[in-house]
Short mmCIF file of C-alpha atoms in Angstrom, two decimals:
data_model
loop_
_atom_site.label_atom_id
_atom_site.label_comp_id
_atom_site.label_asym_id
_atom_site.label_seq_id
_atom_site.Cartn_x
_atom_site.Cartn_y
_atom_site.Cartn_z
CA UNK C 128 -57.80 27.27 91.63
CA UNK C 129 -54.75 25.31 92.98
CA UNK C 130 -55.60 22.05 95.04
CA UNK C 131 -55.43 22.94 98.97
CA UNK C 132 -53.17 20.89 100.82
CA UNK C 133 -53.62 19.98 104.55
CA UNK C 134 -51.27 21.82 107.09
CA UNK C 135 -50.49 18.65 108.68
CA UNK C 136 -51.23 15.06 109.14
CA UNK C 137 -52.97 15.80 112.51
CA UNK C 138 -55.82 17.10 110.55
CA UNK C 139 -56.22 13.97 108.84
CA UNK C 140 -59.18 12.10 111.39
CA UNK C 141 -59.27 8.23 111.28
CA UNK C 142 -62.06 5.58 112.26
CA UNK C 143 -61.02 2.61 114.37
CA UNK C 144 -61.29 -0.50 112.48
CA UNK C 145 -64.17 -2.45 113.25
CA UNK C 146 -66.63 1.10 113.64
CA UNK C 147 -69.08 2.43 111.55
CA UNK C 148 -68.74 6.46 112.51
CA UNK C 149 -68.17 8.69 109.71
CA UNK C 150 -65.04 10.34 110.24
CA UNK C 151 -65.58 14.05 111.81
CA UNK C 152 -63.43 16.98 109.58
CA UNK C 153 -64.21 19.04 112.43
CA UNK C 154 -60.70 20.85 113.61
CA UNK C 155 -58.65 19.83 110.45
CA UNK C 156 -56.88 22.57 109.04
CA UNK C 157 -56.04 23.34 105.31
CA UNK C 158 -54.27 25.82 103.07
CA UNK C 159 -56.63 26.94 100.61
CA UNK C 160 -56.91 29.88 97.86
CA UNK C 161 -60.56 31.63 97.99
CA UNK C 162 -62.79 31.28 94.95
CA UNK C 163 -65.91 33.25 95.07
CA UNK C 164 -68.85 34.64 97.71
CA UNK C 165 -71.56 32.31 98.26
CA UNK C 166 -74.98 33.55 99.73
CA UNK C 167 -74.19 33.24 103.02
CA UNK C 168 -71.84 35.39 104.73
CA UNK C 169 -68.99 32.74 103.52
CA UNK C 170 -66.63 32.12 99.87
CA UNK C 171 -66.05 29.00 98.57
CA UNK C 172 -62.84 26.65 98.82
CA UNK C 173 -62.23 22.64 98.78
CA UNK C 174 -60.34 20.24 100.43
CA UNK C 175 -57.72 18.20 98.84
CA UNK C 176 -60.69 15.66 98.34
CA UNK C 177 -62.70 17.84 96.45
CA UNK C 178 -65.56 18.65 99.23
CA UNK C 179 -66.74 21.91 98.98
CA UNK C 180 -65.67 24.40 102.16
CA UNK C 181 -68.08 27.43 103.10
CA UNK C 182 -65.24 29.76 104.57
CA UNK C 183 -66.00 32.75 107.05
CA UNK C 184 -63.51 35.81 107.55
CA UNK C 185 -62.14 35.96 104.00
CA UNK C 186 -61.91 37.26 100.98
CA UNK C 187 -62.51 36.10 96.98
CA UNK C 188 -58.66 35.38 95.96
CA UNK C 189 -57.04 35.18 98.95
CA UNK C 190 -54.84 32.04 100.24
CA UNK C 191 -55.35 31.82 103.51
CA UNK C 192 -55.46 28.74 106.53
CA UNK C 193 -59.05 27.51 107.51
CA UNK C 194 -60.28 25.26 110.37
CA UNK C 195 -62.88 23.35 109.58
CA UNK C 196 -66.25 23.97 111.99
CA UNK C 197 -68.88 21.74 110.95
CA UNK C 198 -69.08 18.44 108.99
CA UNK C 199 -67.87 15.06 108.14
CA UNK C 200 -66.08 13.07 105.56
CA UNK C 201 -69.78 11.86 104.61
CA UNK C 202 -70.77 15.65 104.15
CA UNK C 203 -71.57 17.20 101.01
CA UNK C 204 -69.96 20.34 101.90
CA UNK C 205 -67.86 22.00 105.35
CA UNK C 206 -67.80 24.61 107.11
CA UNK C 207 -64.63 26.61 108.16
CA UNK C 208 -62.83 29.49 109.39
CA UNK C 209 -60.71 31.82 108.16
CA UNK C 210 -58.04 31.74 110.98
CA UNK C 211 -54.78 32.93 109.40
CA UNK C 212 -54.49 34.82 106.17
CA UNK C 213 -51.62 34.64 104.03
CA UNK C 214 -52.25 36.50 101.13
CA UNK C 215 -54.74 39.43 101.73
CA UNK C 216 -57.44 40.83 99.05
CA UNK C 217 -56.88 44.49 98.59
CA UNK C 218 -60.33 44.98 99.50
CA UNK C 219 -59.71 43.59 103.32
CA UNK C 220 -59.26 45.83 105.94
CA UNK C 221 -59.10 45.39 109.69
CA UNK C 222 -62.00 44.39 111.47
CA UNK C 223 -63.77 47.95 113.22
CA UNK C 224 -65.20 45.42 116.11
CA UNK C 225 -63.14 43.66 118.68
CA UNK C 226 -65.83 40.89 118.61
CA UNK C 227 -65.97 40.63 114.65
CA UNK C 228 -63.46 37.03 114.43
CA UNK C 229 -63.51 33.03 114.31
CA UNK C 230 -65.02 31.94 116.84
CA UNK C 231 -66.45 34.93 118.18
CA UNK C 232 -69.69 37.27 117.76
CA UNK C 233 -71.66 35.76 114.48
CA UNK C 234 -74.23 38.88 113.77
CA UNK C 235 -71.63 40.47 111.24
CA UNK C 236 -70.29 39.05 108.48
CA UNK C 237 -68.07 41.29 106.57
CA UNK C 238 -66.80 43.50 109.34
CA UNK C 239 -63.30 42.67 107.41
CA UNK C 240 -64.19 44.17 104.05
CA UNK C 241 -64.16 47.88 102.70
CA UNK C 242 -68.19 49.20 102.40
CA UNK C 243 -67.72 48.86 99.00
CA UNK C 244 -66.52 45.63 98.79
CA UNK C 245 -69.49 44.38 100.91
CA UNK C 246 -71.59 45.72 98.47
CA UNK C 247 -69.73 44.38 95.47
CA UNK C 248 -70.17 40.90 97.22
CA UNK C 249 -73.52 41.30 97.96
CA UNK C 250 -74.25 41.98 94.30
CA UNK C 251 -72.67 39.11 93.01
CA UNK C 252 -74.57 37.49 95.38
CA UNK C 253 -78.11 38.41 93.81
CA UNK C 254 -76.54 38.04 90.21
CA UNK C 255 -76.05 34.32 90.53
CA UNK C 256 -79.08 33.58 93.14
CA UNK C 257 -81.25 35.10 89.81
CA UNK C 258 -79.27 32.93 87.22
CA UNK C 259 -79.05 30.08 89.30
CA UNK C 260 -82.65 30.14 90.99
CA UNK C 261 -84.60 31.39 87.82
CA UNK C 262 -82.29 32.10 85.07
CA UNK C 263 -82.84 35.41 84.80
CA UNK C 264 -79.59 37.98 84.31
CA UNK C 265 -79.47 41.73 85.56
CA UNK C 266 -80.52 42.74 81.99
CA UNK C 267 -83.74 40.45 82.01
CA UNK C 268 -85.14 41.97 85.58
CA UNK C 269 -83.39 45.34 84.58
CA UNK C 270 -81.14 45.59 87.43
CA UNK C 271 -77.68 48.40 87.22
CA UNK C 272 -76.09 45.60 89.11
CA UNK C 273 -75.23 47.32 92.24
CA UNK C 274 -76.01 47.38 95.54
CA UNK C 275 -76.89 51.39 96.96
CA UNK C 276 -76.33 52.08 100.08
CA UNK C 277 -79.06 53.63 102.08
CA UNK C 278 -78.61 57.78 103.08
CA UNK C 279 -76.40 58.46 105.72
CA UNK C 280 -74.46 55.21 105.85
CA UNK C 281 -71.09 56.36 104.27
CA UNK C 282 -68.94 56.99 106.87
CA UNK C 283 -65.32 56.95 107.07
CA UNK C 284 -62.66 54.13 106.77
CA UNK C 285 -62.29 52.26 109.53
CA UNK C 286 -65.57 53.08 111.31
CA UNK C 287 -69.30 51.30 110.83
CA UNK C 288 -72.84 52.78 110.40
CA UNK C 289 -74.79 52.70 113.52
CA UNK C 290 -77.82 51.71 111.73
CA UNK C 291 -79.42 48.89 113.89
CA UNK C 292 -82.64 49.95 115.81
CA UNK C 293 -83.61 46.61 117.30
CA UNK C 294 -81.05 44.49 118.88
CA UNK C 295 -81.48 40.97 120.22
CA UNK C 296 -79.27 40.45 123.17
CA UNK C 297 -78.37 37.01 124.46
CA UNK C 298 -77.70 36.49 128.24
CA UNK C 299 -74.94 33.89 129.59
CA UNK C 300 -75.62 32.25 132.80
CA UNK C 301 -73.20 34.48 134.40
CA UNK C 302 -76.16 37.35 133.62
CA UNK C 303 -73.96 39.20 130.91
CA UNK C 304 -75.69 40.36 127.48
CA UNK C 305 -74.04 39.61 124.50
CA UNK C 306 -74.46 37.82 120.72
CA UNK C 307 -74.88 34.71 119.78
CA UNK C 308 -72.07 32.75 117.93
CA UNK C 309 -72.23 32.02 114.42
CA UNK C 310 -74.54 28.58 113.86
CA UNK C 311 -74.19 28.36 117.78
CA UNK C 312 -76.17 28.60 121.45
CA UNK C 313 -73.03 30.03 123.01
CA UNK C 314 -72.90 33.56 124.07
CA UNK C 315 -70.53 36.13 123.14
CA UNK C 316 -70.38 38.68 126.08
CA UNK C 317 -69.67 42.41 124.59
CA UNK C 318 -69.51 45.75 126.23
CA UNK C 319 -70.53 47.42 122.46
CA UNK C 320 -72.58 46.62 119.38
CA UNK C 321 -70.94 49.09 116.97
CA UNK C 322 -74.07 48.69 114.13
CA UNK C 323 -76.62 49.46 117.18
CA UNK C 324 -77.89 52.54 116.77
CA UNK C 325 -77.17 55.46 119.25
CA UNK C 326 -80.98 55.20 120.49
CA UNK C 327 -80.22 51.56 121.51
CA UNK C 328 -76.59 52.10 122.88
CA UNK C 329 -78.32 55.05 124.99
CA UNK C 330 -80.07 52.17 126.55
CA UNK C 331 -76.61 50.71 128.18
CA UNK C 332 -78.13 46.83 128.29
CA UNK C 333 -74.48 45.77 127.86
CA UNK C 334 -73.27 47.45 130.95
CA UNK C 335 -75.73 45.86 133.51
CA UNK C 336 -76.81 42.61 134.96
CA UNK C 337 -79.45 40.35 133.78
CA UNK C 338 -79.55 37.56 136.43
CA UNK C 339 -82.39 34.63 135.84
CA UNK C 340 -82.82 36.21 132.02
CA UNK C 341 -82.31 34.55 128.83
CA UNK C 342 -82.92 37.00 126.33
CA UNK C 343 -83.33 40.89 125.78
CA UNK C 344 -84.78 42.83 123.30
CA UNK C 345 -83.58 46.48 122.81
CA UNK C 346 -85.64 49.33 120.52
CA UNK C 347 -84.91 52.08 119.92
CA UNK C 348 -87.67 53.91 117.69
CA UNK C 349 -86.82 56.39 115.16
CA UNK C 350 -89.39 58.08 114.87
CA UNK C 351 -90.05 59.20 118.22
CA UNK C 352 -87.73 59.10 121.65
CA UNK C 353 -89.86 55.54 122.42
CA UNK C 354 -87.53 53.11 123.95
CA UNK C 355 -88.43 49.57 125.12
CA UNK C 356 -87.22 46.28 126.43
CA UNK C 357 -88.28 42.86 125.97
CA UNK C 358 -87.59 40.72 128.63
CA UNK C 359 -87.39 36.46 128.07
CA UNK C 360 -86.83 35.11 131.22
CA UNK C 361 -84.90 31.68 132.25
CA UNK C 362 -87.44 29.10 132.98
CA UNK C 363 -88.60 29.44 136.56
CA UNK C 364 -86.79 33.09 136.75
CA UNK C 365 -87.82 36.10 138.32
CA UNK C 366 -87.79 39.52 136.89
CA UNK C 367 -85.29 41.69 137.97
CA UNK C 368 -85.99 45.53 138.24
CA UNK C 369 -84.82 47.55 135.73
CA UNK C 370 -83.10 50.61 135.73
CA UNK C 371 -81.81 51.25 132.19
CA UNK C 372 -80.22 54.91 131.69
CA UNK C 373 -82.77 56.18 129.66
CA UNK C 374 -86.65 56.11 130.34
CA UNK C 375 -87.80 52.88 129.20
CA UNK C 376 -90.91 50.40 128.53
CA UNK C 377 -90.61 47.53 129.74
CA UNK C 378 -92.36 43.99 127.93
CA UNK C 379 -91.99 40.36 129.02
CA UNK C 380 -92.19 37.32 127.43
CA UNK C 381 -94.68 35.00 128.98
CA UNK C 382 -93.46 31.53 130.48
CA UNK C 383 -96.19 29.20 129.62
CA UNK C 384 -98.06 31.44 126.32
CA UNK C 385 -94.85 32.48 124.82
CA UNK C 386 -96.70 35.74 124.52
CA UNK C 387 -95.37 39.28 125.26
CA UNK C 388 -97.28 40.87 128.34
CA UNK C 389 -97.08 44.50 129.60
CA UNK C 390 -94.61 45.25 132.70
CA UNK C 391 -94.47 49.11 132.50
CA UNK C 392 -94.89 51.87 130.24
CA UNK C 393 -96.53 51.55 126.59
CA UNK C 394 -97.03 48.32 125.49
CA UNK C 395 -95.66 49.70 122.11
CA UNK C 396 -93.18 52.35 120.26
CA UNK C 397 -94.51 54.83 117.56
CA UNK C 398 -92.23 54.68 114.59
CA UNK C 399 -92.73 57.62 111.71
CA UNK C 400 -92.52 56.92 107.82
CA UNK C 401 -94.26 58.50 105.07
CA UNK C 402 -95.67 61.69 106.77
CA UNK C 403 -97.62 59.24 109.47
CA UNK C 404 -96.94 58.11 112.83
CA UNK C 405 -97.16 53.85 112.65
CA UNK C 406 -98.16 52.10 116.28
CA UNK C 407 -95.53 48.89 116.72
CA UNK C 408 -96.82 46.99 119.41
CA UNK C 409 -95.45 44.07 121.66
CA UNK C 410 -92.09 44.03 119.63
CA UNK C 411 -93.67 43.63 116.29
CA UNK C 412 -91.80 44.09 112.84
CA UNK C 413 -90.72 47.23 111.66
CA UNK C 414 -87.31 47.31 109.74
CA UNK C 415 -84.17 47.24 111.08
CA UNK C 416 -82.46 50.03 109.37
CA UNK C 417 -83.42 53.81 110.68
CA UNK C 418 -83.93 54.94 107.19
CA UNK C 419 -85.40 51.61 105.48
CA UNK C 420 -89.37 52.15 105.79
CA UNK C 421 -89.17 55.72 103.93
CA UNK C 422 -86.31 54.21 101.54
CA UNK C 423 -88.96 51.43 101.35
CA UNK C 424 -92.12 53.07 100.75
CA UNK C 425 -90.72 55.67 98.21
CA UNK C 426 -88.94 52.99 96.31
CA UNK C 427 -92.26 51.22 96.22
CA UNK C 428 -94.19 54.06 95.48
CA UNK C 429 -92.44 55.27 92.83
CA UNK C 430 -92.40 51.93 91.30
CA UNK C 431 -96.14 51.49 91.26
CA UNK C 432 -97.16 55.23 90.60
CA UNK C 433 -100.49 54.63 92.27
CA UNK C 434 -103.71 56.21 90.55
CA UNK C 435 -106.72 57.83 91.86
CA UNK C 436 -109.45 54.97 92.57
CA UNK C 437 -107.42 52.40 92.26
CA UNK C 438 -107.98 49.02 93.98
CA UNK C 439 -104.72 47.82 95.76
CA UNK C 440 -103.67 45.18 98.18
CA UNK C 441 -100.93 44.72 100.72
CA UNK C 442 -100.16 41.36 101.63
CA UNK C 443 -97.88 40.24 104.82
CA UNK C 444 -99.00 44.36 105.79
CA UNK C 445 -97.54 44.09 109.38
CA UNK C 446 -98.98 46.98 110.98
CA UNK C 447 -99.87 48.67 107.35
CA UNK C 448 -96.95 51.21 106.21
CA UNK C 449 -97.80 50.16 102.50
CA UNK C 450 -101.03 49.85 102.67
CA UNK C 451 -101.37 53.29 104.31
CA UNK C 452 -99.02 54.60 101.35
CA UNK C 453 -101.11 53.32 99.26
CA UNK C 454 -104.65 54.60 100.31
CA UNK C 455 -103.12 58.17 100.67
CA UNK C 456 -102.58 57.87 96.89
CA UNK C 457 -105.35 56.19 95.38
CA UNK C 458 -107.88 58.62 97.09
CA UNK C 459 -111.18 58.10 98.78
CA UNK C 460 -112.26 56.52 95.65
CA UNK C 461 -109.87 54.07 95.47
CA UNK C 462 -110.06 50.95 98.41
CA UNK C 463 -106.78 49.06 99.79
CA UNK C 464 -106.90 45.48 101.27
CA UNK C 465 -104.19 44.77 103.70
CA UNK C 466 -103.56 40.68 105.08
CA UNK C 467 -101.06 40.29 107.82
CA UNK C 468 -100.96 36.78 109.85
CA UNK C 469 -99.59 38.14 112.81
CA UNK C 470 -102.50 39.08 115.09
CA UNK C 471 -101.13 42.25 117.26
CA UNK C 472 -99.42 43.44 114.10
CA UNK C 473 -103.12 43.42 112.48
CA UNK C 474 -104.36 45.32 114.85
CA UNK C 475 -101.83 47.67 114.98
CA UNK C 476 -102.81 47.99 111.03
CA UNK C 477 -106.04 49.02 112.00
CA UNK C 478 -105.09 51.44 114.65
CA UNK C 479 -102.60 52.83 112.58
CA UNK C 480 -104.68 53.73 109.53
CA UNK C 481 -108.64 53.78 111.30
CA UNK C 482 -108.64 57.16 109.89
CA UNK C 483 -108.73 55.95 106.10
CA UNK C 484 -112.59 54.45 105.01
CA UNK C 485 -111.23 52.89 102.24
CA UNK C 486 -108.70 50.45 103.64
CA UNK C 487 -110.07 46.93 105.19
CA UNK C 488 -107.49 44.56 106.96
CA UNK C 489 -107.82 41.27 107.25
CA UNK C 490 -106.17 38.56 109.72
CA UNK C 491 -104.67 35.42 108.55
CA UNK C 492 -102.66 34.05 105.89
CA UNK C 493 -102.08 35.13 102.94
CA UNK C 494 -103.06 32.04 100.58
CA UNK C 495 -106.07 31.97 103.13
CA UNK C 496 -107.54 34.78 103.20
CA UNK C 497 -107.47 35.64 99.52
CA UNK C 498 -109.87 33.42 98.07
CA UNK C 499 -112.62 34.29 101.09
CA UNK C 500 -112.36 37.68 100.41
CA UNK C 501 -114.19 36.97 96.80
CA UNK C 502 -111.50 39.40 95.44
CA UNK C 503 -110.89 38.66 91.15
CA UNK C 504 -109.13 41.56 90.52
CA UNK C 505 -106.35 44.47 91.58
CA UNK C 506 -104.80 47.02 89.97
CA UNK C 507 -101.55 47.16 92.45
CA UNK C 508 -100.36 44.97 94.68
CA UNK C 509 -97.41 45.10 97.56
CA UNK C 510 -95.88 41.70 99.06
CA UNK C 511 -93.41 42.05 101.47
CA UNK C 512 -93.23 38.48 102.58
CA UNK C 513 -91.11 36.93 104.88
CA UNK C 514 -87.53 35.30 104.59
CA UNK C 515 -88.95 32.54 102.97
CA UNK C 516 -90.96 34.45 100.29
CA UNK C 517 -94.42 34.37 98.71
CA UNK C 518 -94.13 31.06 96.76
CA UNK C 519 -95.78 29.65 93.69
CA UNK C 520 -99.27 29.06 94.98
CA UNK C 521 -99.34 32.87 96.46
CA UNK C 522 -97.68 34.25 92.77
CA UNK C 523 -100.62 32.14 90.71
CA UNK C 524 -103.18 33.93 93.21
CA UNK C 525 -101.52 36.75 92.34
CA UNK C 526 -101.42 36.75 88.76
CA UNK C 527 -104.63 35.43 88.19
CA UNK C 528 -105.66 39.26 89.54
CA UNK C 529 -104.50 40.93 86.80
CA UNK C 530 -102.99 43.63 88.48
CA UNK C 531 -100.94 46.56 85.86
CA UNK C 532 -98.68 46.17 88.68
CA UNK C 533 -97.09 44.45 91.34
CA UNK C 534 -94.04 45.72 94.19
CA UNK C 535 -91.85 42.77 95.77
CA UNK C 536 -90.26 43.76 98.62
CA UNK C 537 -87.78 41.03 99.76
CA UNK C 538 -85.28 40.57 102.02
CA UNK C 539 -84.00 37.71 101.11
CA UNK C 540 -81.96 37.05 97.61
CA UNK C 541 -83.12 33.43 96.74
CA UNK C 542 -86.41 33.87 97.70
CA UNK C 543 -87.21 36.62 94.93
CA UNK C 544 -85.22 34.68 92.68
CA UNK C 545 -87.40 31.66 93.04
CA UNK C 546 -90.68 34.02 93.09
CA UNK C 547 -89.61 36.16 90.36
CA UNK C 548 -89.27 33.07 88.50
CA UNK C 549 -92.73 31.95 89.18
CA UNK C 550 -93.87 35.25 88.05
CA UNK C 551 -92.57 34.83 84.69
CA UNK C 552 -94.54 31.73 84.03
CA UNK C 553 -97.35 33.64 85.00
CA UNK C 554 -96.89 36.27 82.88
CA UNK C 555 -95.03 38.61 84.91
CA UNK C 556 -91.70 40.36 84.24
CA UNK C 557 -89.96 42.75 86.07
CA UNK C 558 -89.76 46.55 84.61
CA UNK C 559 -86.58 46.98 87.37
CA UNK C 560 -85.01 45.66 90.72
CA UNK C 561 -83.36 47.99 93.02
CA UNK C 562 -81.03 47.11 95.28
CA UNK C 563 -80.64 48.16 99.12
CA UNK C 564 -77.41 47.42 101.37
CA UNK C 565 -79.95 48.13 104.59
CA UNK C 566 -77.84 45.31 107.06
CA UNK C 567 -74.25 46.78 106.63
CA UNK C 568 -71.61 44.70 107.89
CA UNK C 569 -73.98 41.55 107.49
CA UNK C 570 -74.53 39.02 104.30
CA UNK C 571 -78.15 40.43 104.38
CA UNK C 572 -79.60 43.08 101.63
CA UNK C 573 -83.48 44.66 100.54
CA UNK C 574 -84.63 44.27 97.33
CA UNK C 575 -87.75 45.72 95.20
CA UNK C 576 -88.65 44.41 92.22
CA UNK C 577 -91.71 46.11 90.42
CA UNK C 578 -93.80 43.88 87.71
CA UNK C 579 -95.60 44.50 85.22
CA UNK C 580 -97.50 42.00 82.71
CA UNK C 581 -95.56 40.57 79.80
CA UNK C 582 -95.56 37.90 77.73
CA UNK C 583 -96.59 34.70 79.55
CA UNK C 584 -93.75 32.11 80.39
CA UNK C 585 -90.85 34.51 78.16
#
């Protein structure tokens, strides 16, 4: 890579003698030529004093001219912008969304690259997270090294899958929805989310008022016509009626508890997956992605190959689509434990599958509720943490349960590196990873890894 050069000496910020402030970068402006994708949503650059630059809006290879966002001559790395591009990748194309830019709307993060580019990036992504994180290569976890997109989501150049079911909508103090700018408070009005799927856009949240609200929460389920609104209200504000242009629930989120209380309608939406019909109360987690929990659950599935009277647990269940996968396979001999944390998504758990003897689930923490449960031994288990993964006290749990098999779910890169990792000093190694490009147009991805027992620490 060539050294950058500054555009100018404006961009160079001084101290005045006598202070002790560490000089701000913030606003200086370089020429720089793009090395590669970082996890992130951002590539990698440096300044002509060697600090390393996370870069929105570009490209690997490109030379292009980046403001600098965040950070300080003290910093160990920047952040910047991509605000003029001077030589383009061949893999860049123009952004589908009028609110994809510096500056502007931060939920997407490749709007700018072909769909197969984004996926290229993502999987280079994963490759080094695994080398870096736990030394592993795509051969060791038997990985193809791509990225598959999920059914459905191929669509022609220059337009974007509609694949989001559950959109978070900022309000400004004016009372207009919008999206929150990258690493920022601000509010980006918009009049269209083009990844929101046609269930939410039916909803037209963008088009009205929302005076005295902060926040609103749009789903749209997918597998019923359930649609419901979350209401967060601005300290002290009233709730305003609402007239949507589609029959609605409506939820709000309480002042003083933080919880989410019934207005109108069901408190919850019925999703489908897996031949079943899965109760998601009070905004609870379900994925994103219309086609992720059957994606999901047959990956999963699949990976496991469940037995007849087998003994399996789902950990971080939410409202149980594995463990209800599960017990549908292993039989009325077999028995399924599912632990969630979340309390209403517990419940829901037991709602959803009351009609299946064999499956107990439990409320609290994972690490927890394990040991109380006087459970020594599994044949299968399912994580499906959260963004921050299981961890190596929940992976020696694990392992000491002997289990022929165990399903990672994970939606975040370094986090399975780091567990998968942990898994090999246990003893576990991975008989394949799959990955999922389930947040198009974002840095994010789905991954399942399914272990197996191996030779301890290898």
């Amino acid at each position: 890579m060539s050294e950058p050069q500054p555009d100018s000496a404006e961009a160079r910020t001084s101290v005045e003698p006598g202070t002790e402030e560490t000089p701000s970068r913030v606003g200086e402006e370089y020429t720089v030529e793009i090395g590669a994708v970082a996890h992130g949503g951002h590539c990698v650059a440096r300044t002509p004093g060697g600090q390393v630059l996370f870069v929105r809006h570009t490209l690997p290879g490109e030379r292009v001219r980046v403001r600098v966002t965040e950070g300080d001559a003290a910093s160990s790395y920047l952040r910047a912008d991509a605000v003029e591009v001077l030589e383009a990748s061949k893999d860049r194309i123009p952004a589908p969304c009028p609110y994809a830019g510096p500056g502007l709307c931060g939920g997407c993060d490749w709007q700018h690259a072909k769909p197969g580019a984004q996926r290229r990036l993502k999987a280079q992504v994963l490759t080094e997270q695994l080398w870096r994180l736990a030394g592993l290569t795509a051969e060791d976890v038997h990985w193809d090294g791509t990225v598959e997109p999920a059914p459905g989501d191929k669509v022609p150049s220059g337009e974007v899958p509609a694949w989001r079911t559950r959109v978070h909508y900022a309000v400004d103090a004016e009372g207009r929805a919008g999206l929150r700018r990258h690493r920022s408070h601000e509010v980006e009005p918009i009049d269209r989310c083009l990844i929101a799927s046609e269930g939410v856009r039916e909803l037209g949240v963008e088009q009205r008022s929302w005076p005295q609200i902060a926040a609103v929460d749009a789903i749209a389920a997918t597998g019923s016509h359930d649609r419901q609104v979350i209401l967060t209200p601005r300290p002290g504000g009233r709730l305003p009626l609402v007239e949507l242009d589609r029959p609605v629930s409506v939820l709000r989120v309480g002042e003083r508890d933080q919880a989410v209380h019934r207005v109108h309608g069901r408190p919850y939406v019925r999703e489908r997956a897996d031949g079943r019909t899965w109760r998601v109360g009070n905004g609870g987690f379900w994925q994103g992605h219309a086609q992720a929990a059957e994606l999901l659950v047959d990956t999963v599935m699949r990976g496991l190959t469940p037995r007849k009277g087998e003994m399996a647990l789902d950990l971080y269940c939410g409202v149980g689509l594995f463990a209800g996968a599960l017990a549908d396979r292993v039989g009325d001999q077999g028995a399924v434990l599912g632990v969630e944390s979340d309390k209403r998504a517990a419940e829901d758990a037991r709602h959803n599958l009351g009609d299946s003897a064999r499956v107990r689930i439990e409320h609290g923490k994972v690490e927890s509720v394990l040991p109380r449960t006087g459970i020594t031994e599994a044949d299968l288990v399912v994580l499906d943490p959260p963004r921050a993964g299981a961890g190596r006290r929940t992976v020696r749990q694990l392992a000491g349960l002997g289990a022929r098999r165990v399903a990672y779910v994970a939606c975040d890169p370094a986090a399975l590196a780091r567990d998968l990792g942990y898994f090999r000093e246990e003893g576990y190694v991975a008989r394949f990873v799959r990955a999922f490009d389930l947040f198009p147009m974002t840095h994010h991805m789905e991954c399942v890894a399914i272990l197996e027992p191996g030779e301890k620490g290898r």
